[in-house]
PDB file of C-alpha atoms in Angstrom:
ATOM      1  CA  UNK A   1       8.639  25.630 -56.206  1.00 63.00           C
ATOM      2  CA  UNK A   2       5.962  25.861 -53.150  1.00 80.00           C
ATOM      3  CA  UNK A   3       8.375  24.694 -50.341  1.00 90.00           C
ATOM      4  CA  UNK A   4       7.311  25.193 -46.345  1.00 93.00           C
ATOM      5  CA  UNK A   5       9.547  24.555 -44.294  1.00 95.00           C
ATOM      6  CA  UNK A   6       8.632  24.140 -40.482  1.00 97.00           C
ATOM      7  CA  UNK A   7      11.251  24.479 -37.491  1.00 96.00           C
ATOM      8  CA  UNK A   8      11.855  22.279 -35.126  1.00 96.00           C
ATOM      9  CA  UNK A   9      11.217  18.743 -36.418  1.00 95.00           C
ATOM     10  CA  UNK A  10      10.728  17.013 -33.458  1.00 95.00           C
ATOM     11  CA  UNK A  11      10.725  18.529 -30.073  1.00 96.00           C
ATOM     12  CA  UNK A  12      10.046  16.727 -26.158  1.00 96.00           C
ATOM     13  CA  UNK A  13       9.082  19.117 -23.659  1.00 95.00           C
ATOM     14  CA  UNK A  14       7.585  18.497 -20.167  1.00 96.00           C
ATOM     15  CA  UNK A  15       4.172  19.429 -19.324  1.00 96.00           C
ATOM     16  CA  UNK A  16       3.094  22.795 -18.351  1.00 96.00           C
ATOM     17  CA  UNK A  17       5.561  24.485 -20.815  1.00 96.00           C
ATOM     18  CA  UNK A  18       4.908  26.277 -23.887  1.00 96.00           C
ATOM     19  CA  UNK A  19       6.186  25.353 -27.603  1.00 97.00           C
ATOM     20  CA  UNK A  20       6.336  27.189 -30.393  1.00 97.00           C
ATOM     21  CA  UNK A  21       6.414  25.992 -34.182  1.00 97.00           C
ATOM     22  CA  UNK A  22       7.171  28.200 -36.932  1.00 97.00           C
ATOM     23  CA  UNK A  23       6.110  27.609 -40.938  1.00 96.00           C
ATOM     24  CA  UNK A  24       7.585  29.225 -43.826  1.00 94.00           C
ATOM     25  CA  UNK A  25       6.733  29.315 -47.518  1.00 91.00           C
ATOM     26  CA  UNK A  26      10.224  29.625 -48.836  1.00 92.00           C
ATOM     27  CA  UNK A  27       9.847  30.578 -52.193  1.00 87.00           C
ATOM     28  CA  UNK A  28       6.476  32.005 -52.785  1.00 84.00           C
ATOM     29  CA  UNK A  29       4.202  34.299 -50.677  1.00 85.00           C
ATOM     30  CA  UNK A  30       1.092  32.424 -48.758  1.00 83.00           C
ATOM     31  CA  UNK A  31      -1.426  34.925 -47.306  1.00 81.00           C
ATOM     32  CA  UNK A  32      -3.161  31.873 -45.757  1.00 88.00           C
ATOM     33  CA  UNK A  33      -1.636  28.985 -44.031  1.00 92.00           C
ATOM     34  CA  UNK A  34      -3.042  25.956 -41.959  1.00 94.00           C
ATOM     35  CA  UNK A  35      -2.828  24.170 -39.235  1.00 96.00           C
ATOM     36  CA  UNK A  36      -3.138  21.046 -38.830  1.00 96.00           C
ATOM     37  CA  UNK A  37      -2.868  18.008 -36.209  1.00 96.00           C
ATOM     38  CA  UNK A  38      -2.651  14.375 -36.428  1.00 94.00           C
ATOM     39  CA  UNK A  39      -2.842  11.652 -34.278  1.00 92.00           C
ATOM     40  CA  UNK A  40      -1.248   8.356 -35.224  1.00 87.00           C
ATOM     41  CA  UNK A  41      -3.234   6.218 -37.689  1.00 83.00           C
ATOM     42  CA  UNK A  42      -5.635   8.778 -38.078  1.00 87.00           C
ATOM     43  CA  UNK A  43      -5.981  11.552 -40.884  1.00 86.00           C
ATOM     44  CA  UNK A  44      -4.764  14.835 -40.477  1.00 90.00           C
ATOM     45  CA  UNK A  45      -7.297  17.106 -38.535  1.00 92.00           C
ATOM     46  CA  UNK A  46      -7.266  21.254 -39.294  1.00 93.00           C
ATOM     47  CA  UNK A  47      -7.183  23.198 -36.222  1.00 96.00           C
ATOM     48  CA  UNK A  48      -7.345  26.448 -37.946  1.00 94.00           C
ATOM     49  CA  UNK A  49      -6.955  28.572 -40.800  1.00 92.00           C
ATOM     50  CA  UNK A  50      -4.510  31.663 -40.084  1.00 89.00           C
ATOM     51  CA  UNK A  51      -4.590  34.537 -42.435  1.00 85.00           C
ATOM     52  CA  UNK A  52      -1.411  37.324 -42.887  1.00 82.00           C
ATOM     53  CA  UNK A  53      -2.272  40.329 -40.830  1.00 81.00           C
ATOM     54  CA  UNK A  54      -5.854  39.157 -39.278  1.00 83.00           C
ATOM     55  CA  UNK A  55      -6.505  36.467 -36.084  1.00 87.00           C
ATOM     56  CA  UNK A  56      -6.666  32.759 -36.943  1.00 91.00           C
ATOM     57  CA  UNK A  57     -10.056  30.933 -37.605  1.00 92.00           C
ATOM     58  CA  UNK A  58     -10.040  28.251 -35.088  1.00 95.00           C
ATOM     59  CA  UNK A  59     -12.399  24.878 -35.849  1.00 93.00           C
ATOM     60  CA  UNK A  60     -15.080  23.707 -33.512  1.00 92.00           C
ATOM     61  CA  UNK A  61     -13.659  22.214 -30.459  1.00 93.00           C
ATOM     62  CA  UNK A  62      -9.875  24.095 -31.095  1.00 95.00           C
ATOM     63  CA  UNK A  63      -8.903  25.883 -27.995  1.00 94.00           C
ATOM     64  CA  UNK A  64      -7.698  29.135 -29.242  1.00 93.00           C
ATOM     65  CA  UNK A  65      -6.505  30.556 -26.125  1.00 94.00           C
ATOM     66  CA  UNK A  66      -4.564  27.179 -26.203  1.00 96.00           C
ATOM     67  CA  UNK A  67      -2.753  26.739 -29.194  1.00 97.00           C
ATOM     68  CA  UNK A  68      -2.126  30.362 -30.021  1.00 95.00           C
ATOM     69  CA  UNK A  69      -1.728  31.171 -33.994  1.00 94.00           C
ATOM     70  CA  UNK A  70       0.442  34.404 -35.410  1.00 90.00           C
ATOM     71  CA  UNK A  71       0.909  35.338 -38.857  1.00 88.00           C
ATOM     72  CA  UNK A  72       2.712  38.157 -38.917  1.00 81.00           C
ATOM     73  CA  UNK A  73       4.156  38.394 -42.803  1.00 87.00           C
ATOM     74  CA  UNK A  74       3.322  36.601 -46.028  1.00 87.00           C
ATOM     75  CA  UNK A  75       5.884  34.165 -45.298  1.00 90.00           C
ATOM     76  CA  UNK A  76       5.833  33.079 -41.639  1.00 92.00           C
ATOM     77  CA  UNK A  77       3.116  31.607 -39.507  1.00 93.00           C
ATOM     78  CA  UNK A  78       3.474  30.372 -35.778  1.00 95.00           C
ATOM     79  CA  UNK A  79       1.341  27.972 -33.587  1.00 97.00           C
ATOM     80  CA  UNK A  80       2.431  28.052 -30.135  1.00 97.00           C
ATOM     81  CA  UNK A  81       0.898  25.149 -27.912  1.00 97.00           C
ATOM     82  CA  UNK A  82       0.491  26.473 -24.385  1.00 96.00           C
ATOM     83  CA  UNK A  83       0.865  25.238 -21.262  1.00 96.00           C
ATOM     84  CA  UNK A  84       1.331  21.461 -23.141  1.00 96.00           C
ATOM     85  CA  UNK A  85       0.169  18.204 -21.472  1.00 96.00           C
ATOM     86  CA  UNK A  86       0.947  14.882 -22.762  1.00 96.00           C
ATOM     87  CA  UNK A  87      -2.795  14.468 -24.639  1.00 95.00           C
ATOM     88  CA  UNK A  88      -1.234  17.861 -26.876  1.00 96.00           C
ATOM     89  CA  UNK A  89       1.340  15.059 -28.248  1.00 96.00           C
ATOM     90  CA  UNK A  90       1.072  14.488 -31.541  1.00 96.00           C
ATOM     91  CA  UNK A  91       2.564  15.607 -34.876  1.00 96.00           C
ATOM     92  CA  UNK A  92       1.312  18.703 -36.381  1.00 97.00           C
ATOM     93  CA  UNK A  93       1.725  20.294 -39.523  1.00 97.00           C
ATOM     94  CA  UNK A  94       1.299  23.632 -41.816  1.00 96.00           C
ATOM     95  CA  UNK A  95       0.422  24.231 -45.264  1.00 94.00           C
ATOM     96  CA  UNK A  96       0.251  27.217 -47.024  1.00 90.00           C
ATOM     97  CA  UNK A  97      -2.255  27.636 -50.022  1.00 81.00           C
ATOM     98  CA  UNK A  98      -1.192  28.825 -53.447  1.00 69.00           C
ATOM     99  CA  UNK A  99      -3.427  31.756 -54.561  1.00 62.00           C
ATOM    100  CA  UNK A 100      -4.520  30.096 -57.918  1.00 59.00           C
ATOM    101  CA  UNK A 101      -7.737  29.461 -56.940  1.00 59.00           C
ATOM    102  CA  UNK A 102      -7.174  26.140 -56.932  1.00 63.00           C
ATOM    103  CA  UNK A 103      -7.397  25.825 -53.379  1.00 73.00           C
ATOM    104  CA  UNK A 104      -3.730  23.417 -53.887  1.00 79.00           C
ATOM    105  CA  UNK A 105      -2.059  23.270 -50.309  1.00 85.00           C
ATOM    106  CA  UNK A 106       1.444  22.298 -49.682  1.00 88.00           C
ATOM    107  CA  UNK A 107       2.611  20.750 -46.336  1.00 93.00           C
ATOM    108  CA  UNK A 108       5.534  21.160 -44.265  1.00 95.00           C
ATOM    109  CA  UNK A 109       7.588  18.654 -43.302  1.00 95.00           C
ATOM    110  CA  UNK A 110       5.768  18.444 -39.312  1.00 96.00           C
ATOM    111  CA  UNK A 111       6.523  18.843 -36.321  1.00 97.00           C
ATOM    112  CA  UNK A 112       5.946  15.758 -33.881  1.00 96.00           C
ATOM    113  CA  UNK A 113       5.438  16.895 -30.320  1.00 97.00           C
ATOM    114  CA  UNK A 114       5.951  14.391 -26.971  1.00 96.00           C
ATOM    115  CA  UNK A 115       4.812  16.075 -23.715  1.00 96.00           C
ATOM    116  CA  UNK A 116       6.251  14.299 -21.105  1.00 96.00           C
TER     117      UNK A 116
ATOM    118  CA  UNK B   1     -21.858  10.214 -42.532  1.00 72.00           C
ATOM    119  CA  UNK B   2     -18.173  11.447 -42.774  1.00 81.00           C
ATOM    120  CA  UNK B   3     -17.441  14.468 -45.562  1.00 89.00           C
ATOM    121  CA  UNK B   4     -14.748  12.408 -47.256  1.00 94.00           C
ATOM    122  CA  UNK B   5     -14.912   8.055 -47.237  1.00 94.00           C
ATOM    123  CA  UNK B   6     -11.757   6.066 -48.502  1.00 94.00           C
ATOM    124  CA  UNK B   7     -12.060   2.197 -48.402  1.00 89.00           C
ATOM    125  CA  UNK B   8      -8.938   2.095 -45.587  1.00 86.00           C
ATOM    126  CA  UNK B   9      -7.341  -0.957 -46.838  1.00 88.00           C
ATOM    127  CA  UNK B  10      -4.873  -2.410 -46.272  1.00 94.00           C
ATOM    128  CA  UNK B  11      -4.405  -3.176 -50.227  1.00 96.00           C
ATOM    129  CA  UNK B  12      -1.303  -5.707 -50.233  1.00 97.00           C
ATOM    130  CA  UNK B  13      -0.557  -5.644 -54.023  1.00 97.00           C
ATOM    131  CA  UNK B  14       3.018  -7.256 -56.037  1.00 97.00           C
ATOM    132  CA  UNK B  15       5.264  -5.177 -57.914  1.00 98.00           C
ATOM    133  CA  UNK B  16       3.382  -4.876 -61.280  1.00 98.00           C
ATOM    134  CA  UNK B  17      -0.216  -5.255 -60.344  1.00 98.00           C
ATOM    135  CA  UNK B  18      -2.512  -2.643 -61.284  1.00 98.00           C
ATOM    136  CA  UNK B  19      -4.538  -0.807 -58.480  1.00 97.00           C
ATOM    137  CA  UNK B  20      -7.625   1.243 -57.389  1.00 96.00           C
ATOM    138  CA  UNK B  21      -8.549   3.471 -54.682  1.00 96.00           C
ATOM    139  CA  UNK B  22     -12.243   4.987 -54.516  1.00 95.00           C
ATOM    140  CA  UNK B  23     -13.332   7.750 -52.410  1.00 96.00           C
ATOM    141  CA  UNK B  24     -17.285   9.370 -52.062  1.00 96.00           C
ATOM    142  CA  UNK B  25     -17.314  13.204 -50.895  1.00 95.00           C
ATOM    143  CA  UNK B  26     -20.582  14.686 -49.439  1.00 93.00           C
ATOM    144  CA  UNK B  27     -20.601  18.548 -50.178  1.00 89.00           C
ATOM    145  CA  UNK B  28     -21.646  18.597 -53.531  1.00 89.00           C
ATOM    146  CA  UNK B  29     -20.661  22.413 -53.647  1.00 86.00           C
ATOM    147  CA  UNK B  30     -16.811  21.034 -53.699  1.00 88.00           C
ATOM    148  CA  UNK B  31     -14.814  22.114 -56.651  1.00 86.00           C
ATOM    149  CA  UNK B  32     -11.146  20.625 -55.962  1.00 88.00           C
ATOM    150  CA  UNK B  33      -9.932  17.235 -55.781  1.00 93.00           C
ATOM    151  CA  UNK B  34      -6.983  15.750 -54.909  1.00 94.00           C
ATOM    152  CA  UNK B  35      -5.332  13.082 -54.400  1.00 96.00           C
ATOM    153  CA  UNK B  36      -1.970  13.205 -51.888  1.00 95.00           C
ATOM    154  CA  UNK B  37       0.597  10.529 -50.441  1.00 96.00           C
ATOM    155  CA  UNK B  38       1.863  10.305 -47.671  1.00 95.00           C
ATOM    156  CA  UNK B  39       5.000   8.583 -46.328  1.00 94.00           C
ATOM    157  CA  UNK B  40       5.392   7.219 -42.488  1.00 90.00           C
ATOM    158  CA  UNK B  41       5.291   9.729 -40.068  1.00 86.00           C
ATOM    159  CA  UNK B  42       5.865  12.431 -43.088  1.00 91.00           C
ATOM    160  CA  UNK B  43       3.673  15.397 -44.300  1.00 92.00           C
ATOM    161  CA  UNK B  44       1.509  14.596 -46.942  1.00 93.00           C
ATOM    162  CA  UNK B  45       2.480  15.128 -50.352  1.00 92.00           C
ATOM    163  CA  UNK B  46       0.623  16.129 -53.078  1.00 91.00           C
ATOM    164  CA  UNK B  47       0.322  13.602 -55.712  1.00 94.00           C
ATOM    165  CA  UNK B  48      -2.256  15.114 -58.671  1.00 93.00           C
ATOM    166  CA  UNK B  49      -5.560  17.067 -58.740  1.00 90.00           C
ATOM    167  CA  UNK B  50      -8.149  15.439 -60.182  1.00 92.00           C
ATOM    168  CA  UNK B  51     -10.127  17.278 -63.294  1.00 84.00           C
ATOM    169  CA  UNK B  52     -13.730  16.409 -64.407  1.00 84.00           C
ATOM    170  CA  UNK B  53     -12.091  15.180 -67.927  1.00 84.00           C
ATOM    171  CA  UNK B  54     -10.092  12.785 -65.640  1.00 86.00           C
ATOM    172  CA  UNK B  55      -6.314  13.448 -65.948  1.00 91.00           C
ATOM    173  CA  UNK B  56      -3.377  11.100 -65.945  1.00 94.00           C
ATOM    174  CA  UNK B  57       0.576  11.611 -64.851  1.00 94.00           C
ATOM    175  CA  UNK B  58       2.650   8.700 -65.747  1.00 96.00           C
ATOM    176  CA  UNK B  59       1.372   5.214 -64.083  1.00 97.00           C
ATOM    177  CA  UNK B  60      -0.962   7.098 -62.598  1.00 97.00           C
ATOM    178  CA  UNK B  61      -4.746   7.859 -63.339  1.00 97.00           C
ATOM    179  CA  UNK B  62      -7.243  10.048 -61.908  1.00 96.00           C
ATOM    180  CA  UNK B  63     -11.235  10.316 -62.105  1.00 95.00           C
ATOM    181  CA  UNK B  64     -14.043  12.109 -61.221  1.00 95.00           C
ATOM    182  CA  UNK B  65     -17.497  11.917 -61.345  1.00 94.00           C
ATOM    183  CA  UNK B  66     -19.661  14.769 -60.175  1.00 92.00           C
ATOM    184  CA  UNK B  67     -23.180  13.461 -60.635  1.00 93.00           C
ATOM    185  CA  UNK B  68     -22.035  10.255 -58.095  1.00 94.00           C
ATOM    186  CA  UNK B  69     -19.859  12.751 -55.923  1.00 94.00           C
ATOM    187  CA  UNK B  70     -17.033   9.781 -56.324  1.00 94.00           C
ATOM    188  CA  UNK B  71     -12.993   9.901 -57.146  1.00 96.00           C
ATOM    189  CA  UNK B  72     -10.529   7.489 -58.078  1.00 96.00           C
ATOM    190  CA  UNK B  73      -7.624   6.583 -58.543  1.00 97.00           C
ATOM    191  CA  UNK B  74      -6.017   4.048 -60.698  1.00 97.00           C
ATOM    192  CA  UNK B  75      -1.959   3.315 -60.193  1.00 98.00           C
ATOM    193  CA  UNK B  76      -0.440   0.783 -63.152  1.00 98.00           C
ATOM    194  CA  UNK B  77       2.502  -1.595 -62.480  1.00 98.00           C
ATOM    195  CA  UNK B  78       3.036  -0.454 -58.756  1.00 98.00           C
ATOM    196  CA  UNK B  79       6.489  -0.107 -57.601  1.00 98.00           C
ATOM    197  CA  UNK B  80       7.548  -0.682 -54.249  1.00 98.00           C
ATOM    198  CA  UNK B  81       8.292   2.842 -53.549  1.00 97.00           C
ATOM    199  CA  UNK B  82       4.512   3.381 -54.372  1.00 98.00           C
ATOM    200  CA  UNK B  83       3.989   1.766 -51.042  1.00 97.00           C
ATOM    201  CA  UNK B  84       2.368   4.734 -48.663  1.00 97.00           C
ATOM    202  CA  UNK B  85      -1.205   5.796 -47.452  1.00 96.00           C
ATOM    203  CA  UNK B  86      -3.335   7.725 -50.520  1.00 97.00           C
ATOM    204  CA  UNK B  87      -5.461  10.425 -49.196  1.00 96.00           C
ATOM    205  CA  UNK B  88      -8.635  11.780 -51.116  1.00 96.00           C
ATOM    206  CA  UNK B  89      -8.855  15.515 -50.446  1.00 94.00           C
ATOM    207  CA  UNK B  90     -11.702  17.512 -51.289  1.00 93.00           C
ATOM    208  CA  UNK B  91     -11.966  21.491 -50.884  1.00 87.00           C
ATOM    209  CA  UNK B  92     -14.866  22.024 -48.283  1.00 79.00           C
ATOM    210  CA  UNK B  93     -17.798  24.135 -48.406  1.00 67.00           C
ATOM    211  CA  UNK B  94     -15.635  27.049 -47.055  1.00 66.00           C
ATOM    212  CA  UNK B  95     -14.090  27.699 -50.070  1.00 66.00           C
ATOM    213  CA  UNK B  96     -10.318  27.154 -49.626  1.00 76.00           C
ATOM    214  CA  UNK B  97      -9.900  24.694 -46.095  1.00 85.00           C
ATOM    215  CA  UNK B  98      -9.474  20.754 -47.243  1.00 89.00           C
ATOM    216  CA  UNK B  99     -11.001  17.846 -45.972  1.00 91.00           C
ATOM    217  CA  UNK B 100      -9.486  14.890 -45.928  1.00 92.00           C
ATOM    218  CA  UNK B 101     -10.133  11.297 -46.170  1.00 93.00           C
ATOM    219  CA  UNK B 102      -8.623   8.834 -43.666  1.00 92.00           C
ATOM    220  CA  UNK B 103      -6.268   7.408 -46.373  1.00 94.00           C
ATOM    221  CA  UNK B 104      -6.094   4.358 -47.908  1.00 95.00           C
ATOM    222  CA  UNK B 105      -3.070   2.101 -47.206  1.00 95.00           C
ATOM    223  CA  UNK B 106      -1.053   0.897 -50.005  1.00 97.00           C
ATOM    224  CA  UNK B 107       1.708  -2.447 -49.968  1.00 97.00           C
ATOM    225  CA  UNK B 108       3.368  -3.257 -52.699  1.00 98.00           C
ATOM    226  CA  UNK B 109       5.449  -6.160 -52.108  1.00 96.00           C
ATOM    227  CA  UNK B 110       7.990  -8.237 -54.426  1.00 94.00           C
TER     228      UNK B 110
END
């Protein structure tokens, strides 16, 4: 059980465009899901917390008008880097947390992003 | 002083060898611990939570102790495939968001 899957794996866009990364908990329902970036040989970083049906909590120094967070069912976040440039490359990944009260997250596989 | 500390390694260890990993968190408000792997250029996977009685899952060991706001973890005759970075996660002050550690790399060689 508590499989997210995230779509597409890798993608290579140019800079200026826009790319957007979907997460889904596949066999449970996650009313909160994060975000989170990482830059190679460094830990993971969360960029924000998005909650089903409300806006996204962005962390200090997250550009929210930037990297634009949806979570529009219990199943289905999206983060949607805008207008990219190659500094946005890097692989980023979604969790979605459990509601035991445990505060266990499970990760998606990634998605690594190279803005060219 | 960063909210989560791992000793970054690299720990170059041969098949067999017994090894530990320490981490200190800040917050003492935190009330979950983990410990996750993760793989090359994979997501991180979780590995065990670590309970106040300590807990252990196979080869592996976990620890915790509040009053020194300190973690470990203890892995017994490594395997190569237990080669991977070992991340020491701790639930923030914020209730449910995680913080991690910068990981601790792991080699096991034959």
């Amino acid at each position: 059980g508590a499989v997210v899957s995230q779509h597409p794996s890798w993608v290579i866009c140019k800079s200026g465009t826009s790319v957007k990364i979907e997460c889904r908990s596949l066999d449970f329902q996650a009313t909160t899901m994060f975000w989170y970036r990482q830059f190679p040989k460094q830990s993971l970083m969360l960029m924000a917390t998005s909650n089903e049906g409300s806006k996204a909590t962005y962390e200090q120094g997250v550009e929210k008008d930037k990297f634009l967070i949806n979570h529009a069912s219990l199943t289905l976040s999206t983060l949607t880097v805008t207008s990219a440039h190659p500094e946005d490359s890097s692989f980023y990944i979604c969790s979605a947390g459990t509601d035991g009260g445990t505060y266990e997250q499970y990760f998606g596989p990634g998605t690594r992003l190279t803005v060219t | 002083r960063k909210e989560v500390e791992q000793d970054p390694g690299p720990f170059n260890v041969p098949e067999g060898a017994t090894v530990a990993f320490n981490c200190t968190y800040s917050n003492s408000a935190s009330q979950s611990f983990f410990w996750y792997r993760q793989d090359c250029r994979k997501e991180p996977k979780l590995l065990m939570s670590v309970y106040s009685s300590g807990n252990e899952d196979g080869r592996f060991t976990a620890q915790l102790n509040r009053a020194s706001q300190y973690i470990s973890l203890l892995i017994r005759d490594s395997k190569l495939s237990d080669s991977a970075t070992y991340l020491c996660v701790v639930n923030s002050e914020y209730g449910n968001k995680l913080v991690f550690g910068a990981g601790t790399i792991l080699r096991v060689k034959s």
